[in-house]
């Protein structure tokens, strides 16, 4: 069954053999040096952005390394860049222009990135859902990197990260925050529909139901029986990838992230099935439904706590 596939598939099978990678795509020309996908979009239970927003809002400390890992998928092709480069500080109007330019790259029928999304959607029978999701996010990052570079951001991890941070900060506090939040929702609708074949407009869930599902998942992520699985999986990774004297543990962290995904997906899918969302199709539909409530305080708090505990237990704190 599907859960068994996630438990037994090894790292190579879970990694996206990205169309994006084949085409310098993104998820871009070497943008990530072994990050994990928005810290396992897994842990967040809906969009990749929910986990970082939640941690930031509730002052749950995560390191810069973790933030990069959460933002950039592990075989993204962007270089890590120089974090010391001075980044442009943009207005809401400019941030929206970059976002809308990236959206156009995903929606105009003859662009490379829109064709890649179409190919990802058509690969549903051949690839696991998490692999296709990684590839979709890769395409989005590639689009953002291209568009943001025209405004002075470096075309690498640091540029995508800086743009995303500015966008998210203004989406929380600027007088035009609602416009930015609406743009984010439009983004996810396009990625889900064009890349995953799920129409978010047709997927909805009551807020209280969403809270209950997220709470149940996050509680299970903090149970000692699950965390012991994490310990065992991380011990295997530590044996295979000893700590580097140089401090560059990109491969080790990437391997840890893949192991986490391998044990987290079955947990998520078990919870979702109990609530009427069985299998991969159910998983996708629930993700799409939860995104409608991504700004809910209760949901963000539960995600923040569970994600932080999971990362610490996995040793992804440096």
PDB file of C-alpha atoms in Angstrom:
ATOM      1  CA  UNK A   1       0.000   0.000   0.000  1.00  0.00           C
ATOM      2  CA  UNK A   2       0.981   3.649  -0.228  1.00  0.00           C
ATOM      3  CA  UNK A   3       2.183   3.960   3.360  1.00  0.00           C
ATOM      4  CA  UNK A   4       4.431   0.965   2.846  1.00  0.00           C
ATOM      5  CA  UNK A   5       5.882   2.603  -0.236  1.00  0.00           C
ATOM      6  CA  UNK A   6       6.854   5.635   1.797  1.00  0.00           C
ATOM      7  CA  UNK A   7       8.358   3.489   4.516  1.00  0.00           C
ATOM      8  CA  UNK A   8      10.430   1.336   2.195  1.00  0.00           C
ATOM      9  CA  UNK A   9      11.428   3.738  -0.569  1.00  0.00           C
ATOM     10  CA  UNK A  10      14.983   4.866  -0.105  1.00  0.00           C
ATOM     11  CA  UNK A  11      16.401   8.315  -0.373  1.00  0.00           C
ATOM     12  CA  UNK A  12      17.118   8.073  -4.066  1.00  0.00           C
ATOM     13  CA  UNK A  13      13.504   7.245  -4.802  1.00  0.00           C
ATOM     14  CA  UNK A  14      12.198  10.111  -2.705  1.00  0.00           C
ATOM     15  CA  UNK A  15      14.500  12.696  -4.234  1.00  0.00           C
ATOM     16  CA  UNK A  16      13.124  14.494  -7.177  1.00  0.00           C
ATOM     17  CA  UNK A  17      14.737  13.575 -10.363  1.00  0.00           C
ATOM     18  CA  UNK A  18      13.736  16.979 -11.216  1.00  0.00           C
ATOM     19  CA  UNK A  19      12.793  18.034 -14.599  1.00  0.00           C
ATOM     20  CA  UNK A  20      13.944  21.113 -13.049  1.00  0.00           C
ATOM     21  CA  UNK A  21      17.263  19.577 -12.414  1.00  0.00           C
ATOM     22  CA  UNK A  22      17.546  18.343 -15.923  1.00  0.00           C
ATOM     23  CA  UNK A  23      16.999  21.837 -17.154  1.00  0.00           C
ATOM     24  CA  UNK A  24      18.861  23.918 -14.625  1.00  0.00           C
ATOM     25  CA  UNK A  25      15.638  24.531 -13.101  1.00  0.00           C
ATOM     26  CA  UNK A  26      15.020  25.111  -9.849  1.00  0.00           C
ATOM     27  CA  UNK A  27      14.023  24.528  -7.847  1.00  0.00           C
ATOM     28  CA  UNK A  28      17.122  26.325 -10.048  1.00  0.00           C
ATOM     29  CA  UNK A  29      20.671  26.323 -11.073  1.00  0.00           C
ATOM     30  CA  UNK A  30      22.072  24.887  -7.877  1.00  0.00           C
ATOM     31  CA  UNK A  31      20.164  26.861  -5.349  1.00  0.00           C
ATOM     32  CA  UNK A  32      20.405  24.553  -2.516  1.00  0.00           C
ATOM     33  CA  UNK A  33      23.220  22.781  -1.003  1.00  0.00           C
ATOM     34  CA  UNK A  34      21.449  19.999   0.696  1.00  0.00           C
ATOM     35  CA  UNK A  35      18.529  21.741   2.240  1.00  0.00           C
ATOM     36  CA  UNK A  36      15.300  19.992   2.946  1.00  0.00           C
ATOM     37  CA  UNK A  37      12.038  21.187   1.669  1.00  0.00           C
ATOM     38  CA  UNK A  38      10.640  23.882   3.778  1.00  0.00           C
ATOM     39  CA  UNK A  39      11.499  21.797   6.540  1.00  0.00           C
ATOM     40  CA  UNK A  40       9.486  19.084   5.395  1.00  0.00           C
ATOM     41  CA  UNK A  41       6.469  20.574   4.199  1.00  0.00           C
ATOM     42  CA  UNK A  42       5.809  17.411   5.803  1.00  0.00           C
ATOM     43  CA  UNK A  43       5.953  18.819   9.196  1.00  0.00           C
ATOM     44  CA  UNK A  44       3.840  21.694   8.278  1.00  0.00           C
ATOM     45  CA  UNK A  45       0.824  19.915   6.997  1.00  0.00           C
ATOM     46  CA  UNK A  46       0.000  22.285   4.326  1.00  0.00           C
ATOM     47  CA  UNK A  47       2.083  24.776   2.445  1.00  0.00           C
ATOM     48  CA  UNK A  48       5.777  24.968   2.660  1.00  0.00           C
ATOM     49  CA  UNK A  49       5.433  28.434   3.983  1.00  0.00           C
ATOM     50  CA  UNK A  50       3.271  27.607   6.973  1.00  0.00           C
ATOM     51  CA  UNK A  51       6.088  26.153   9.041  1.00  0.00           C
ATOM     52  CA  UNK A  52       8.419  29.144   8.779  1.00  0.00           C
ATOM     53  CA  UNK A  53       5.612  31.638   9.322  1.00  0.00           C
ATOM     54  CA  UNK A  54       4.460  29.779  12.386  1.00  0.00           C
ATOM     55  CA  UNK A  55       7.913  29.548  13.938  1.00  0.00           C
ATOM     56  CA  UNK A  56       8.551  33.206  13.246  1.00  0.00           C
ATOM     57  CA  UNK A  57       5.241  34.367  14.669  1.00  0.00           C
ATOM     58  CA  UNK A  58       5.620  32.468  17.905  1.00  0.00           C
ATOM     59  CA  UNK A  59       9.305  33.281  18.412  1.00  0.00           C
ATOM     60  CA  UNK A  60      10.303  29.637  18.268  1.00  0.00           C
ATOM     61  CA  UNK A  61      13.971  29.850  17.406  1.00  0.00           C
ATOM     62  CA  UNK A  62      15.209  28.185  14.278  1.00  0.00           C
ATOM     63  CA  UNK A  63      18.617  28.783  12.801  1.00  0.00           C
ATOM     64  CA  UNK A  64      19.471  30.313   9.464  1.00  0.00           C
ATOM     65  CA  UNK A  65      20.551  26.883   8.240  1.00  0.00           C
ATOM     66  CA  UNK A  66      17.154  25.464   9.115  1.00  0.00           C
ATOM     67  CA  UNK A  67      15.400  28.326   7.377  1.00  0.00           C
ATOM     68  CA  UNK A  68      17.351  27.705   4.200  1.00  0.00           C
ATOM     69  CA  UNK A  69      16.602  24.021   4.439  1.00  0.00           C
ATOM     70  CA  UNK A  70      12.918  24.758   4.810  1.00  0.00           C
ATOM     71  CA  UNK A  71      12.860  27.154   1.900  1.00  0.00           C
ATOM     72  CA  UNK A  72      14.930  25.235  -0.614  1.00  0.00           C
ATOM     73  CA  UNK A  73      14.387  21.665  -1.723  1.00  0.00           C
ATOM     74  CA  UNK A  74      17.302  19.424  -1.457  1.00  0.00           C
ATOM     75  CA  UNK A  75      18.242  18.974  -5.050  1.00  0.00           C
ATOM     76  CA  UNK A  76      17.472  22.442  -6.078  1.00  0.00           C
ATOM     77  CA  UNK A  77      20.085  23.752  -8.409  1.00  0.00           C
ATOM     78  CA  UNK A  78      20.730  27.239  -7.122  1.00  0.00           C
ATOM     79  CA  UNK A  79      24.024  28.064  -5.524  1.00  0.00           C
ATOM     80  CA  UNK A  80      23.922  28.917  -1.855  1.00  0.00           C
ATOM     81  CA  UNK A  81      25.302  32.347  -2.586  1.00  0.00           C
ATOM     82  CA  UNK A  82      26.818  34.891  -0.268  1.00  0.00           C
ATOM     83  CA  UNK A  83      24.594  35.795   2.661  1.00  0.00           C
ATOM     84  CA  UNK A  84      26.713  38.916   3.281  1.00  0.00           C
ATOM     85  CA  UNK A  85      25.613  40.563   0.032  1.00  0.00           C
ATOM     86  CA  UNK A  86      23.451  43.613   0.643  1.00  0.00           C
ATOM     87  CA  UNK A  87      19.925  42.859  -0.554  1.00  0.00           C
ATOM     88  CA  UNK A  88      17.588  45.407  -2.136  1.00  0.00           C
ATOM     89  CA  UNK A  89      14.753  46.595   0.107  1.00  0.00           C
ATOM     90  CA  UNK A  90      11.603  46.697  -1.983  1.00  0.00           C
ATOM     91  CA  UNK A  91       8.158  48.221  -1.743  1.00  0.00           C
ATOM     92  CA  UNK A  92       5.008  46.121  -1.669  1.00  0.00           C
ATOM     93  CA  UNK A  93       4.451  47.090  -5.279  1.00  0.00           C
ATOM     94  CA  UNK A  94       7.844  45.716  -6.326  1.00  0.00           C
ATOM     95  CA  UNK A  95       7.390  42.546  -4.293  1.00  0.00           C
ATOM     96  CA  UNK A  96       4.053  41.952  -5.992  1.00  0.00           C
ATOM     97  CA  UNK A  97       5.584  42.651  -9.393  1.00  0.00           C
ATOM     98  CA  UNK A  98       8.174  39.934  -8.789  1.00  0.00           C
ATOM     99  CA  UNK A  99       5.488  37.546  -7.589  1.00  0.00           C
ATOM    100  CA  UNK A 100       3.250  38.241 -10.583  1.00  0.00           C
ATOM    101  CA  UNK A 101       6.164  37.865 -12.977  1.00  0.00           C
ATOM    102  CA  UNK A 102       6.925  34.461 -11.465  1.00  0.00           C
ATOM    103  CA  UNK A 103       3.266  33.508 -11.805  1.00  0.00           C
ATOM    104  CA  UNK A 104       3.338  34.411 -15.490  1.00  0.00           C
ATOM    105  CA  UNK A 105       6.307  32.095 -15.993  1.00  0.00           C
ATOM    106  CA  UNK A 106       4.161  29.277 -14.585  1.00  0.00           C
ATOM    107  CA  UNK A 107       0.982  30.045 -16.505  1.00  0.00           C
ATOM    108  CA  UNK A 108       1.952  31.246 -19.978  1.00  0.00           C
ATOM    109  CA  UNK A 109       1.548  28.110 -22.113  1.00  0.00           C
ATOM    110  CA  UNK A 110       4.905  28.085 -23.890  1.00  0.00           C
ATOM    111  CA  UNK A 111       7.363  28.857 -21.103  1.00  0.00           C
ATOM    112  CA  UNK A 112       9.810  26.195 -19.964  1.00  0.00           C
ATOM    113  CA  UNK A 113       8.482  26.324 -16.396  1.00  0.00           C
ATOM    114  CA  UNK A 114       4.819  25.982 -17.340  1.00  0.00           C
ATOM    115  CA  UNK A 115       5.699  22.941 -19.446  1.00  0.00           C
ATOM    116  CA  UNK A 116       7.593  21.501 -16.509  1.00  0.00           C
ATOM    117  CA  UNK A 117       4.551  21.876 -14.249  1.00  0.00           C
ATOM    118  CA  UNK A 118       2.467  20.107 -16.869  1.00  0.00           C
ATOM    119  CA  UNK A 119       4.985  17.276 -17.035  1.00  0.00           C
ATOM    120  CA  UNK A 120       4.939  16.939 -13.239  1.00  0.00           C
ATOM    121  CA  UNK A 121       1.150  16.711 -13.256  1.00  0.00           C
ATOM    122  CA  UNK A 122       1.278  14.033 -15.944  1.00  0.00           C
ATOM    123  CA  UNK A 123       3.769  11.974 -13.925  1.00  0.00           C
ATOM    124  CA  UNK A 124       1.213  11.211 -11.188  1.00  0.00           C
ATOM    125  CA  UNK A 125       1.193   7.492 -11.922  1.00  0.00           C
ATOM    126  CA  UNK A 126       4.960   7.173 -11.849  1.00  0.00           C
ATOM    127  CA  UNK A 127       6.118   9.246  -8.888  1.00  0.00           C
ATOM    128  CA  UNK A 128       5.250   9.541  -5.217  1.00  0.00           C
ATOM    129  CA  UNK A 129       3.277  12.593  -4.209  1.00  0.00           C
ATOM    130  CA  UNK A 130       6.122  14.063  -2.153  1.00  0.00           C
ATOM    131  CA  UNK A 131       8.477  13.739  -5.106  1.00  0.00           C
ATOM    132  CA  UNK A 132       6.057  15.603  -7.365  1.00  0.00           C
ATOM    133  CA  UNK A 133       5.528  18.253  -4.683  1.00  0.00           C
ATOM    134  CA  UNK A 134       9.284  18.824  -4.417  1.00  0.00           C
ATOM    135  CA  UNK A 135       9.435  19.267  -8.163  1.00  0.00           C
ATOM    136  CA  UNK A 136       6.565  21.773  -8.155  1.00  0.00           C
ATOM    137  CA  UNK A 137       8.221  23.859  -5.478  1.00  0.00           C
ATOM    138  CA  UNK A 138      11.425  23.666  -7.471  1.00  0.00           C
ATOM    139  CA  UNK A 139       9.672  25.196 -10.442  1.00  0.00           C
ATOM    140  CA  UNK A 140       8.285  27.978  -8.265  1.00  0.00           C
ATOM    141  CA  UNK A 141      11.702  28.791  -6.808  1.00  0.00           C
ATOM    142  CA  UNK A 142      13.195  28.892 -10.281  1.00  0.00           C
ATOM    143  CA  UNK A 143      10.526  31.356 -11.336  1.00  0.00           C
ATOM    144  CA  UNK A 144      11.105  33.530  -8.262  1.00  0.00           C
ATOM    145  CA  UNK A 145      14.869  33.486  -8.707  1.00  0.00           C
ATOM    146  CA  UNK A 146      14.589  34.654 -12.313  1.00  0.00           C
ATOM    147  CA  UNK A 147      12.058  37.375 -11.540  1.00  0.00           C
ATOM    148  CA  UNK A 148      13.745  38.620  -8.358  1.00  0.00           C
ATOM    149  CA  UNK A 149      17.150  38.842 -10.029  1.00  0.00           C
ATOM    150  CA  UNK A 150      15.752  41.584 -12.290  1.00  0.00           C
ATOM    151  CA  UNK A 151      15.246  43.712  -9.160  1.00  0.00           C
ATOM    152  CA  UNK A 152      18.762  43.222  -7.817  1.00  0.00           C
ATOM    153  CA  UNK A 153      18.485  40.001  -5.799  1.00  0.00           C
ATOM    154  CA  UNK A 154      21.327  37.550  -6.492  1.00  0.00           C
ATOM    155  CA  UNK A 155      20.183  34.519  -8.512  1.00  0.00           C
ATOM    156  CA  UNK A 156      20.967  32.062  -5.742  1.00  0.00           C
ATOM    157  CA  UNK A 157      19.639  30.761  -2.432  1.00  0.00           C
ATOM    158  CA  UNK A 158      20.357  33.985  -0.593  1.00  0.00           C
ATOM    159  CA  UNK A 159      18.354  35.973  -3.145  1.00  0.00           C
ATOM    160  CA  UNK A 160      15.302  33.716  -2.979  1.00  0.00           C
ATOM    161  CA  UNK A 161      15.512  33.654   0.810  1.00  0.00           C
ATOM    162  CA  UNK A 162      15.811  37.453   1.091  1.00  0.00           C
ATOM    163  CA  UNK A 163      12.893  38.053  -1.263  1.00  0.00           C
ATOM    164  CA  UNK A 164      10.724  35.511   0.576  1.00  0.00           C
ATOM    165  CA  UNK A 165      11.519  37.033   3.968  1.00  0.00           C
ATOM    166  CA  UNK A 166      10.635  40.536   2.796  1.00  0.00           C
ATOM    167  CA  UNK A 167       7.424  39.290   1.222  1.00  0.00           C
ATOM    168  CA  UNK A 168       6.369  37.368   4.329  1.00  0.00           C
ATOM    169  CA  UNK A 169       7.211  40.217   6.710  1.00  0.00           C
ATOM    170  CA  UNK A 170       5.094  42.690   4.758  1.00  0.00           C
ATOM    171  CA  UNK A 171       2.340  40.096   4.414  1.00  0.00           C
ATOM    172  CA  UNK A 172       2.111  40.117   8.217  1.00  0.00           C
ATOM    173  CA  UNK A 173       2.455  43.805   9.019  1.00  0.00           C
ATOM    174  CA  UNK A 174       2.091  46.120   6.010  1.00  0.00           C
ATOM    175  CA  UNK A 175      -1.136  48.074   5.408  1.00  0.00           C
ATOM    176  CA  UNK A 176      -1.335  46.184   2.100  1.00  0.00           C
ATOM    177  CA  UNK A 177      -0.816  42.834   3.785  1.00  0.00           C
ATOM    178  CA  UNK A 178      -4.081  41.439   2.455  1.00  0.00           C
ATOM    179  CA  UNK A 179      -2.928  41.932  -1.138  1.00  0.00           C
ATOM    180  CA  UNK A 180       0.197  39.931  -0.418  1.00  0.00           C
ATOM    181  CA  UNK A 181      -1.770  37.201   1.344  1.00  0.00           C
ATOM    182  CA  UNK A 182      -4.149  36.989  -1.603  1.00  0.00           C
ATOM    183  CA  UNK A 183      -1.169  36.674  -3.933  1.00  0.00           C
ATOM    184  CA  UNK A 184       0.162  33.759  -1.876  1.00  0.00           C
ATOM    185  CA  UNK A 185      -3.187  31.997  -2.141  1.00  0.00           C
ATOM    186  CA  UNK A 186      -3.214  32.536  -5.904  1.00  0.00           C
ATOM    187  CA  UNK A 187       0.271  31.036  -6.057  1.00  0.00           C
ATOM    188  CA  UNK A 188      -0.744  27.863  -4.277  1.00  0.00           C
ATOM    189  CA  UNK A 189      -3.855  27.508  -6.410  1.00  0.00           C
ATOM    190  CA  UNK A 190      -1.740  27.592  -9.557  1.00  0.00           C
ATOM    191  CA  UNK A 191       0.891  25.202  -8.225  1.00  0.00           C
ATOM    192  CA  UNK A 192      -1.712  22.725  -7.007  1.00  0.00           C
ATOM    193  CA  UNK A 193      -3.801  22.882 -10.168  1.00  0.00           C
ATOM    194  CA  UNK A 194      -1.091  23.070 -12.836  1.00  0.00           C
ATOM    195  CA  UNK A 195       1.471  20.875 -11.103  1.00  0.00           C
ATOM    196  CA  UNK A 196      -0.487  18.474  -8.897  1.00  0.00           C
ATOM    197  CA  UNK A 197      -3.829  18.313 -10.690  1.00  0.00           C
ATOM    198  CA  UNK A 198      -5.852  19.489  -7.681  1.00  0.00           C
ATOM    199  CA  UNK A 199      -8.235  22.445  -7.918  1.00  0.00           C
ATOM    200  CA  UNK A 200      -8.118  24.258  -4.581  1.00  0.00           C
ATOM    201  CA  UNK A 201     -11.352  26.076  -5.381  1.00  0.00           C
ATOM    202  CA  UNK A 202     -13.094  22.707  -5.204  1.00  0.00           C
ATOM    203  CA  UNK A 203     -11.444  21.664  -1.949  1.00  0.00           C
ATOM    204  CA  UNK A 204     -12.577  23.095   1.364  1.00  0.00           C
ATOM    205  CA  UNK A 205     -12.777  22.107   5.005  1.00  0.00           C
ATOM    206  CA  UNK A 206     -14.347  23.696   8.063  1.00  0.00           C
ATOM    207  CA  UNK A 207     -11.889  25.606  10.224  1.00  0.00           C
ATOM    208  CA  UNK A 208     -12.580  23.570  13.340  1.00  0.00           C
ATOM    209  CA  UNK A 209     -12.114  20.335  11.406  1.00  0.00           C
ATOM    210  CA  UNK A 210      -8.826  21.645  10.004  1.00  0.00           C
ATOM    211  CA  UNK A 211      -7.668  22.547  13.501  1.00  0.00           C
ATOM    212  CA  UNK A 212      -8.543  19.098  14.810  1.00  0.00           C
ATOM    213  CA  UNK A 213      -6.686  17.310  12.017  1.00  0.00           C
ATOM    214  CA  UNK A 214      -3.595  19.472  12.393  1.00  0.00           C
ATOM    215  CA  UNK A 215      -3.673  19.121  16.177  1.00  0.00           C
ATOM    216  CA  UNK A 216      -3.936  15.335  15.925  1.00  0.00           C
ATOM    217  CA  UNK A 217      -1.071  15.136  13.454  1.00  0.00           C
ATOM    218  CA  UNK A 218       1.137  17.455  15.481  1.00  0.00           C
ATOM    219  CA  UNK A 219       0.400  15.595  18.714  1.00  0.00           C
ATOM    220  CA  UNK A 220       1.391  12.310  17.077  1.00  0.00           C
ATOM    221  CA  UNK A 221       4.606  13.916  15.843  1.00  0.00           C
ATOM    222  CA  UNK A 222       5.487  14.628  19.476  1.00  0.00           C
ATOM    223  CA  UNK A 223       4.683  11.158  20.847  1.00  0.00           C
ATOM    224  CA  UNK A 224       7.699   9.360  22.238  1.00  0.00           C
ATOM    225  CA  UNK A 225       7.020   6.283  20.091  1.00  0.00           C
ATOM    226  CA  UNK A 226       7.300   8.403  16.934  1.00  0.00           C
ATOM    227  CA  UNK A 227      10.314  10.323  18.192  1.00  0.00           C
ATOM    228  CA  UNK A 228      12.064   7.022  18.877  1.00  0.00           C
ATOM    229  CA  UNK A 229      11.581   6.185  15.207  1.00  0.00           C
ATOM    230  CA  UNK A 230      13.236   9.516  14.462  1.00  0.00           C
ATOM    231  CA  UNK A 231      16.137   8.633  16.781  1.00  0.00           C
ATOM    232  CA  UNK A 232      16.672   5.288  15.044  1.00  0.00           C
ATOM    233  CA  UNK A 233      16.521   6.814  11.576  1.00  0.00           C
ATOM    234  CA  UNK A 234      18.902   9.625  12.479  1.00  0.00           C
ATOM    235  CA  UNK A 235      21.367   7.169  14.023  1.00  0.00           C
ATOM    236  CA  UNK A 236      21.565   5.395  10.668  1.00  0.00           C
ATOM    237  CA  UNK A 237      22.285   8.681   8.939  1.00  0.00           C
ATOM    238  CA  UNK A 238      24.909   9.666  11.517  1.00  0.00           C
ATOM    239  CA  UNK A 239      26.701   6.362  10.913  1.00  0.00           C
ATOM    240  CA  UNK A 240      26.657   6.873   7.171  1.00  0.00           C
ATOM    241  CA  UNK A 241      27.536  10.572   7.251  1.00  0.00           C
ATOM    242  CA  UNK A 242      29.896  11.388  10.157  1.00  0.00           C
ATOM    243  CA  UNK A 243      30.168  15.016  11.224  1.00  0.00           C
ATOM    244  CA  UNK A 244      32.455  16.917   8.848  1.00  0.00           C
ATOM    245  CA  UNK A 245      35.459  18.611  10.493  1.00  0.00           C
ATOM    246  CA  UNK A 246      34.815  21.597   8.237  1.00  0.00           C
ATOM    247  CA  UNK A 247      31.295  21.973   9.598  1.00  0.00           C
ATOM    248  CA  UNK A 248      29.800  21.517   6.133  1.00  0.00           C
ATOM    249  CA  UNK A 249      27.157  18.891   6.839  1.00  0.00           C
ATOM    250  CA  UNK A 250      24.951  19.545   3.817  1.00  0.00           C
ATOM    251  CA  UNK A 251      24.843  15.916   2.687  1.00  0.00           C
ATOM    252  CA  UNK A 252      24.217  14.715   6.202  1.00  0.00           C
ATOM    253  CA  UNK A 253      21.365  17.151   6.757  1.00  0.00           C
ATOM    254  CA  UNK A 254      19.857  16.321   3.377  1.00  0.00           C
ATOM    255  CA  UNK A 255      19.940  12.629   4.253  1.00  0.00           C
ATOM    256  CA  UNK A 256      18.315  13.340   7.620  1.00  0.00           C
ATOM    257  CA  UNK A 257      15.566  15.263   5.931  1.00  0.00           C
ATOM    258  CA  UNK A 258      14.852  12.422   3.545  1.00  0.00           C
ATOM    259  CA  UNK A 259      14.698   9.970   6.432  1.00  0.00           C
ATOM    260  CA  UNK A 260      12.275  12.250   8.248  1.00  0.00           C
ATOM    261  CA  UNK A 261      10.028  12.415   5.225  1.00  0.00           C
ATOM    262  CA  UNK A 262      10.097   8.646   4.983  1.00  0.00           C
ATOM    263  CA  UNK A 263       8.687   8.190   8.472  1.00  0.00           C
ATOM    264  CA  UNK A 264       6.518  11.309   8.597  1.00  0.00           C
ATOM    265  CA  UNK A 265       4.476  10.679   5.476  1.00  0.00           C
ATOM    266  CA  UNK A 266       2.905   7.456   6.787  1.00  0.00           C
ATOM    267  CA  UNK A 267       1.985   9.240  10.031  1.00  0.00           C
ATOM    268  CA  UNK A 268       0.303  12.034   8.113  1.00  0.00           C
ATOM    269  CA  UNK A 269      -1.504   9.678   5.795  1.00  0.00           C
ATOM    270  CA  UNK A 270      -2.774   7.551   8.678  1.00  0.00           C
ATOM    271  CA  UNK A 271      -4.248  10.651  10.329  1.00  0.00           C
ATOM    272  CA  UNK A 272      -5.783  11.932   7.108  1.00  0.00           C
ATOM    273  CA  UNK A 273      -7.364   8.583   6.260  1.00  0.00           C
ATOM    274  CA  UNK A 274      -9.177   8.563   9.611  1.00  0.00           C
ATOM    275  CA  UNK A 275     -10.744  11.858   8.611  1.00  0.00           C
ATOM    276  CA  UNK A 276     -11.918  10.664   5.197  1.00  0.00           C
ATOM    277  CA  UNK A 277      -8.868  11.495   3.062  1.00  0.00           C
ATOM    278  CA  UNK A 278      -7.333   8.152   2.072  1.00  0.00           C
ATOM    279  CA  UNK A 279      -4.282   7.555  -0.085  1.00  0.00           C
ATOM    280  CA  UNK A 280      -2.256   9.978  -2.156  1.00  0.00           C
ATOM    281  CA  UNK A 281      -5.311  11.639  -3.651  1.00  0.00           C
ATOM    282  CA  UNK A 282      -6.722  12.234  -0.187  1.00  0.00           C
ATOM    283  CA  UNK A 283      -3.390  13.561   1.006  1.00  0.00           C
ATOM    284  CA  UNK A 284      -3.293  16.137  -1.800  1.00  0.00           C
ATOM    285  CA  UNK A 285      -6.890  17.203  -1.333  1.00  0.00           C
ATOM    286  CA  UNK A 286      -6.403  17.753   2.377  1.00  0.00           C
ATOM    287  CA  UNK A 287      -3.224  19.762   1.777  1.00  0.00           C
ATOM    288  CA  UNK A 288      -5.170  21.959  -0.623  1.00  0.00           C
ATOM    289  CA  UNK A 289      -8.006  22.336   1.872  1.00  0.00           C
ATOM    290  CA  UNK A 290      -5.690  23.226   4.756  1.00  0.00           C
ATOM    291  CA  UNK A 291      -4.120  26.026   2.770  1.00  0.00           C
ATOM    292  CA  UNK A 292      -7.363  27.959   3.031  1.00  0.00           C
ATOM    293  CA  UNK A 293      -6.642  28.185   6.783  1.00  0.00           C
ATOM    294  CA  UNK A 294      -2.870  28.749   6.662  1.00  0.00           C
ATOM    295  CA  UNK A 295      -3.097  32.005   8.632  1.00  0.00           C
ATOM    296  CA  UNK A 296      -5.114  30.552  11.497  1.00  0.00           C
ATOM    297  CA  UNK A 297      -3.404  31.187  14.849  1.00  0.00           C
ATOM    298  CA  UNK A 298      -4.183  27.764  16.314  1.00  0.00           C
ATOM    299  CA  UNK A 299      -2.954  25.895  13.259  1.00  0.00           C
ATOM    300  CA  UNK A 300       0.245  27.927  13.022  1.00  0.00           C
ATOM    301  CA  UNK A 301       1.024  27.448  16.697  1.00  0.00           C
ATOM    302  CA  UNK A 302       0.613  23.671  16.574  1.00  0.00           C
ATOM    303  CA  UNK A 303       2.790  23.459  13.474  1.00  0.00           C
ATOM    304  CA  UNK A 304       5.472  25.666  15.009  1.00  0.00           C
ATOM    305  CA  UNK A 305       5.753  23.566  18.159  1.00  0.00           C
ATOM    306  CA  UNK A 306       5.737  20.191  16.397  1.00  0.00           C
ATOM    307  CA  UNK A 307       8.200  21.274  13.712  1.00  0.00           C
ATOM    308  CA  UNK A 308      10.666  22.643  16.234  1.00  0.00           C
ATOM    309  CA  UNK A 309      10.555  19.516  18.394  1.00  0.00           C
ATOM    310  CA  UNK A 310      11.010  17.299  15.346  1.00  0.00           C
ATOM    311  CA  UNK A 311      14.003  19.256  14.072  1.00  0.00           C
ATOM    312  CA  UNK A 312      15.689  19.275  17.454  1.00  0.00           C
ATOM    313  CA  UNK A 313      15.170  15.563  17.904  1.00  0.00           C
ATOM    314  CA  UNK A 314      16.620  14.955  14.451  1.00  0.00           C
ATOM    315  CA  UNK A 315      19.691  17.037  15.266  1.00  0.00           C
ATOM    316  CA  UNK A 316      18.885  19.651  12.640  1.00  0.00           C
ATOM    317  CA  UNK A 317      19.591  22.580  14.891  1.00  0.00           C
ATOM    318  CA  UNK A 318      22.824  23.945  13.531  1.00  0.00           C
TER     319      UNK A 318
END
